[in-house]
mmCIF file of C-alpha atoms in Angstrom:
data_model
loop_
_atom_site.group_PDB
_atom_site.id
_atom_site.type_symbol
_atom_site.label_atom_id
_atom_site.label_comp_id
_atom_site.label_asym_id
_atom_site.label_seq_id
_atom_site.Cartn_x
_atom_site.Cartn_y
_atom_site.Cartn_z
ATOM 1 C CA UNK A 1 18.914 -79.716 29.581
ATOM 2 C CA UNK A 2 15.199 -79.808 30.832
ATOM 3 C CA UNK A 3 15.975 -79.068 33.826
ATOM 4 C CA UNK A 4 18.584 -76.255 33.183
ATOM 5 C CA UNK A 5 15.670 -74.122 31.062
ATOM 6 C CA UNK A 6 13.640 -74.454 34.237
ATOM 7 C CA UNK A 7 15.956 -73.760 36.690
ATOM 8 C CA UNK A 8 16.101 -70.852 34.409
ATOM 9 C CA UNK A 9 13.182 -70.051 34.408
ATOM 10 C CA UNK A 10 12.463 -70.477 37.774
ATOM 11 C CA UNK A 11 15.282 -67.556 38.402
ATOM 12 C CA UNK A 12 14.223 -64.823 36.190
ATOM 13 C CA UNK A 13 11.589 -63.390 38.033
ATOM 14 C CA UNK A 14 13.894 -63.084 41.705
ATOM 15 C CA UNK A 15 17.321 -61.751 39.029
ATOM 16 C CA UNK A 16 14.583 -59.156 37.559
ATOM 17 C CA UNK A 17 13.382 -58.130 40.787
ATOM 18 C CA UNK A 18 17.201 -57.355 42.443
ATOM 19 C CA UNK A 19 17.880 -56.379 39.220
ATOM 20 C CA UNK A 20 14.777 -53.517 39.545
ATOM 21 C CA UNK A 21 15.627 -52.863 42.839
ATOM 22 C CA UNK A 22 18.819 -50.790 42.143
ATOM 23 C CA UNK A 23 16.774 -48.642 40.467
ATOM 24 C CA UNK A 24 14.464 -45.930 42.110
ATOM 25 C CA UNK A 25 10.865 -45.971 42.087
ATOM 26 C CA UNK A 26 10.347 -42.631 39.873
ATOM 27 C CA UNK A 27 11.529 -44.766 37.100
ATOM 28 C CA UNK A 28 9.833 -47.287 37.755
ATOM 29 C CA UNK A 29 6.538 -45.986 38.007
ATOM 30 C CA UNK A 30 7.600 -44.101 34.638
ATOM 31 C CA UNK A 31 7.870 -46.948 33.136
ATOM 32 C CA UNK A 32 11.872 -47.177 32.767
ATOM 33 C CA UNK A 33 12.618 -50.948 33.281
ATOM 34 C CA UNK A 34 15.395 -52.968 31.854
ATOM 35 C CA UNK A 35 18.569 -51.663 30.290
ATOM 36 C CA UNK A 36 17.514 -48.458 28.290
ATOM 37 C CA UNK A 37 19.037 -45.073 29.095
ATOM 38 C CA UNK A 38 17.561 -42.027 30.669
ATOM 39 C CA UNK A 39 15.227 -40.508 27.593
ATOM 40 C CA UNK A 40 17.291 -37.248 25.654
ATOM 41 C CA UNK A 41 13.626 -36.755 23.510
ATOM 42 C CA UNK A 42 13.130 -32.968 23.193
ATOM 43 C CA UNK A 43 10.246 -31.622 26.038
ATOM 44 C CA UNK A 44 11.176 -28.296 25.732
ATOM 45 C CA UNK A 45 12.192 -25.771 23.139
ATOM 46 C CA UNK A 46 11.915 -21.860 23.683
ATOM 47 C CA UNK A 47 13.480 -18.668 21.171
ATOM 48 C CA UNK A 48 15.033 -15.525 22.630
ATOM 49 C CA UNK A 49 15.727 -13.375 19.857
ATOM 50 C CA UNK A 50 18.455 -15.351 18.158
ATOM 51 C CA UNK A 51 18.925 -18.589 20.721
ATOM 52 C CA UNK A 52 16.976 -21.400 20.984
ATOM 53 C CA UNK A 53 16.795 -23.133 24.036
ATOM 54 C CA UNK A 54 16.182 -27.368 24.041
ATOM 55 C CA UNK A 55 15.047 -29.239 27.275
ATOM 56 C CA UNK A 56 15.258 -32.991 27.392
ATOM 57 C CA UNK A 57 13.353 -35.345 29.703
ATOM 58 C CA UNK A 58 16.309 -36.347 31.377
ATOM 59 C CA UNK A 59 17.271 -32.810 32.392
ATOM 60 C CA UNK A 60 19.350 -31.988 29.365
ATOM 61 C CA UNK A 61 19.723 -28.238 28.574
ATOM 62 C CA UNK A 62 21.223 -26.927 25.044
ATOM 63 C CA UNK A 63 21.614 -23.348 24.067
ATOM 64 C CA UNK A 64 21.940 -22.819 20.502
ATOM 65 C CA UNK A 65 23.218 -19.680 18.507
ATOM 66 C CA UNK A 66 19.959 -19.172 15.707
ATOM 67 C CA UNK A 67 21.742 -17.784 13.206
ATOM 68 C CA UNK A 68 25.121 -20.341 12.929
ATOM 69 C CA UNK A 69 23.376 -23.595 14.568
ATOM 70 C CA UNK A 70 26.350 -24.017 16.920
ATOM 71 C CA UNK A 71 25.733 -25.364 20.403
ATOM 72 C CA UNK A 72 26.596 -21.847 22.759
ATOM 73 C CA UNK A 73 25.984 -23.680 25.952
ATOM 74 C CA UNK A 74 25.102 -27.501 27.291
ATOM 75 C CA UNK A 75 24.641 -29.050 30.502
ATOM 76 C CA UNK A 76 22.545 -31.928 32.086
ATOM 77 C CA UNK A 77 20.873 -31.837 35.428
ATOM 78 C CA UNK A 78 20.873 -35.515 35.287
ATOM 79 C CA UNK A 79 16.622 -35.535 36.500
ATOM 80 C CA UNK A 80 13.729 -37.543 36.675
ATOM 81 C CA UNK A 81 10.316 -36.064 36.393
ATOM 82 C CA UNK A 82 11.241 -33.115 34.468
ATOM 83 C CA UNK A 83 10.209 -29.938 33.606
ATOM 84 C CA UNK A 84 11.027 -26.843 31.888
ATOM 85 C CA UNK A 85 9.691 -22.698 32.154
ATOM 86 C CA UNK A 86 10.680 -20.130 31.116
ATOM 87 C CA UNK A 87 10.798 -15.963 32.113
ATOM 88 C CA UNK A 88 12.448 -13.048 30.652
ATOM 89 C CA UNK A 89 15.583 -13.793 32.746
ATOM 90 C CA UNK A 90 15.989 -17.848 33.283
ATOM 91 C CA UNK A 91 15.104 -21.047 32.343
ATOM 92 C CA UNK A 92 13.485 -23.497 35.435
ATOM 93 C CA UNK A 93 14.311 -26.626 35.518
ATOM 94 C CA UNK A 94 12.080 -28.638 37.928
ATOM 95 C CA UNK A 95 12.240 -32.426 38.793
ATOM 96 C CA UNK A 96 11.118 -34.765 41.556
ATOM 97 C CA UNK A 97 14.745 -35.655 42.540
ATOM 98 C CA UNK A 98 16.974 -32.450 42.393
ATOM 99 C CA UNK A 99 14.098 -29.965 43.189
ATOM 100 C CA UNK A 100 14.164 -26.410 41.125
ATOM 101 C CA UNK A 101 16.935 -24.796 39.533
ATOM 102 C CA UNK A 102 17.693 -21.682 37.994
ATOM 103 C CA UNK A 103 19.942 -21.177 35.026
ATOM 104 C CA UNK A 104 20.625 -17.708 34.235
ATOM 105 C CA UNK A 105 19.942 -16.644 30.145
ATOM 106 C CA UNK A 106 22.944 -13.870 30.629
ATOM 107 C CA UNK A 107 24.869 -16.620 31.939
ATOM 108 C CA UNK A 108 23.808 -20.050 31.682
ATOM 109 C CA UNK A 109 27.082 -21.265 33.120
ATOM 110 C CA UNK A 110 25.718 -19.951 36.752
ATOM 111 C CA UNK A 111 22.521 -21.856 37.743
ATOM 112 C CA UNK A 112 21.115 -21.697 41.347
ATOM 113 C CA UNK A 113 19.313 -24.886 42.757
ATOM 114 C CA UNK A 114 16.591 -24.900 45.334
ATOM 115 C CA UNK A 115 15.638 -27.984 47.129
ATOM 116 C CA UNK A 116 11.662 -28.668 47.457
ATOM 117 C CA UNK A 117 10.631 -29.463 50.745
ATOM 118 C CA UNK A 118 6.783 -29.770 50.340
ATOM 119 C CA UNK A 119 5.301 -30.886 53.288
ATOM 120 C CA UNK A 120 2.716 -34.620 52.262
ATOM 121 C CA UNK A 121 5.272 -34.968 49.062
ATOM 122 C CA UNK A 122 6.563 -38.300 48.981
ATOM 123 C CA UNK A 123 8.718 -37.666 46.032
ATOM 124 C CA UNK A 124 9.451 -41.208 45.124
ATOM 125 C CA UNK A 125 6.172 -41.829 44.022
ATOM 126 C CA UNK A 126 6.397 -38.964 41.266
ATOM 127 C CA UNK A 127 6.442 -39.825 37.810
ATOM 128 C CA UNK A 128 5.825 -36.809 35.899
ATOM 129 C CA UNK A 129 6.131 -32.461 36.863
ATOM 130 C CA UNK A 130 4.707 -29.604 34.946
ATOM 131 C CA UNK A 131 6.116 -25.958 35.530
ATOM 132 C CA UNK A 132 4.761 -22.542 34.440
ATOM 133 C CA UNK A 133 5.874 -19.134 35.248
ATOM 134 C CA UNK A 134 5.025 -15.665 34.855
ATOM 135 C CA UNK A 135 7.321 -12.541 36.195
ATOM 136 C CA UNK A 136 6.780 -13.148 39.923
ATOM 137 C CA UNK A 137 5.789 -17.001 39.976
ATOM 138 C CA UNK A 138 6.083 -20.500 39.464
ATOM 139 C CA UNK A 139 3.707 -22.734 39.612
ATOM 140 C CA UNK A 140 4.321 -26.497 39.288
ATOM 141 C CA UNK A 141 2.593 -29.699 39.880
ATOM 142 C CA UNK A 142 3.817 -33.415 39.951
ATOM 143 C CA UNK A 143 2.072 -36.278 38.601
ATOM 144 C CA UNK A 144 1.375 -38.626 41.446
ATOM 145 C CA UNK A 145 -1.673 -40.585 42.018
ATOM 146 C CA UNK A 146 -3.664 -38.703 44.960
ATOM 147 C CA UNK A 147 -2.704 -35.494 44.446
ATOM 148 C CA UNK A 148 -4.308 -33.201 42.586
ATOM 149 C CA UNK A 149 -2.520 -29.792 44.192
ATOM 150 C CA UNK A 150 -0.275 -27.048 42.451
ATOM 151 C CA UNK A 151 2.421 -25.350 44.160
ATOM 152 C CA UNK A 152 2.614 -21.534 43.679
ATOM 153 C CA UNK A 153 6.348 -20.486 44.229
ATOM 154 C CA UNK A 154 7.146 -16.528 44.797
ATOM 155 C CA UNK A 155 10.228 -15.564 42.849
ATOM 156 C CA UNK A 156 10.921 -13.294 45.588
ATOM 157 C CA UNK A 157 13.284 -13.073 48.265
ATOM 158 C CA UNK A 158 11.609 -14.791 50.379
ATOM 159 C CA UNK A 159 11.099 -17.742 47.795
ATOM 160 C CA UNK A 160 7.501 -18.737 49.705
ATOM 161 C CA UNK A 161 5.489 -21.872 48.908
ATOM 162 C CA UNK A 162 1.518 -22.040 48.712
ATOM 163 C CA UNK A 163 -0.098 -25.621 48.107
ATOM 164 C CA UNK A 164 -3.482 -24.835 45.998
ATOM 165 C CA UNK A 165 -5.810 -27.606 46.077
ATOM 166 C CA UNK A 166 -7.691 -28.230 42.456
ATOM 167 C CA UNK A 167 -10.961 -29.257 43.169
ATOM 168 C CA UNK A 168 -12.920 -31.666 40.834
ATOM 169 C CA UNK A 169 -9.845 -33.014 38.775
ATOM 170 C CA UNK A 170 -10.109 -36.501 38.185
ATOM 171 C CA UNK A 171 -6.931 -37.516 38.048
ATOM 172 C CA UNK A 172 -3.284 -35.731 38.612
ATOM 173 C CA UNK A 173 -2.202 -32.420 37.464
ATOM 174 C CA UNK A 174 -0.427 -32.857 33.983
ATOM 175 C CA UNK A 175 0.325 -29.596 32.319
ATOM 176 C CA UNK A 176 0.454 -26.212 33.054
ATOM 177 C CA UNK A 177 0.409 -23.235 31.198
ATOM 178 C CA UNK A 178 -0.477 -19.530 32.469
ATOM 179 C CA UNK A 179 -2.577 -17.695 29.868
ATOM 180 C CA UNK A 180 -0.143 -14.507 28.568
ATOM 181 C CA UNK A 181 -3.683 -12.493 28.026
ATOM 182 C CA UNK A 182 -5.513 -13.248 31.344
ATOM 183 C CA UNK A 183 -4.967 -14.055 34.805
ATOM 184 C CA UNK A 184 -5.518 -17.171 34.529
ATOM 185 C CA UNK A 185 -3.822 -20.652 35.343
ATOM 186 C CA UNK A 186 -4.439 -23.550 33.029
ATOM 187 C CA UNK A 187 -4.888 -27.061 34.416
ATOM 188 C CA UNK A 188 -4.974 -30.104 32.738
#
């Protein structure tokens, strides 16, 4: 029996390690190990009039009627490393494995995806995104270790990306949020 518990324990580490190597490394440098499920906790919540939108961390997004409670509209993005924003006409949705996508508030049954092809972005290594927006912008940053840059994304047409470097931060970019009363972007 002695030697059974250390064979045992001799073979724990290697199972853990093929185990952990099914799984990719955004969740692992977030922190998801074992046997848990991708998180549902609440990371975004916004009112339009009489809906209330919910985002949840694994890409979850609920629309719910204000006045009756009932659920009007649900889908999951199935994402790591996600973020929500919000305009006058959609909610963003922005993660380090599906890239940015647009769900229409008319018509959140129609959503529009845009892959994020940023040039030095290795986006395995990303364990966290933060997303703002204004009427002709989006600005997002990921949390990665090294970079310290926000990405300034043109609603228009032409859907152009500009990498602004963020001098002075210690660390990675970790929320967003543009100011409603000034022109300014805040970094933390």
């Amino acid at each position: 029996t002695v030697m059974l518990i250390f064979l045992a324990l001799s073979l724990f580490p290697i199972v853990w390690m093929v185990f952990n190597s099914f799984k990719d490394n955004t969740e692992i440098l977030s922190g998801r190990l074992g046997l848990n499920r991708a998180s549902n906790d609440v990371i975004f919540l916004q009112q339009d009039e009489d809906v209330l939108w919910l985002g949840s961390a694994n890409g979850g997004l609920v629309q719910i009627d204000g006045s009756s409670g009932k659920h009007m509209f649900q889908k999951s993005f199935a994402t790591t490393a996600t973020s929500f924003a919000s305009d006058e006409k959609s909610i963003w949705v922005a993660s380090s494995d599906r890239g940015l996508s647009q769900i229409s508030k008319k018509r959140p049954g129609q959503s529009r995806g845009y892959p994020l092809e940023i040039a030095g972005q290795d986006i395995t290594r990303i364990s966290g995104s933060s997303l703002a927006s204004d009427a002709e912008h989006l600005w997002l940053a990921f949390e990665q270790k090294g970079i310290t840059d926000i990405f300034e994304i043109s609603k228009g047409a032409a859907g152009a990306i500009r990498r602004i470097p963020v001098p002075g931060l210690l660390g990675p970019v970790q929320t967003l949020t543009k100011d409603v009363h000034r022109p300014n972007l805040w970094v933390g």
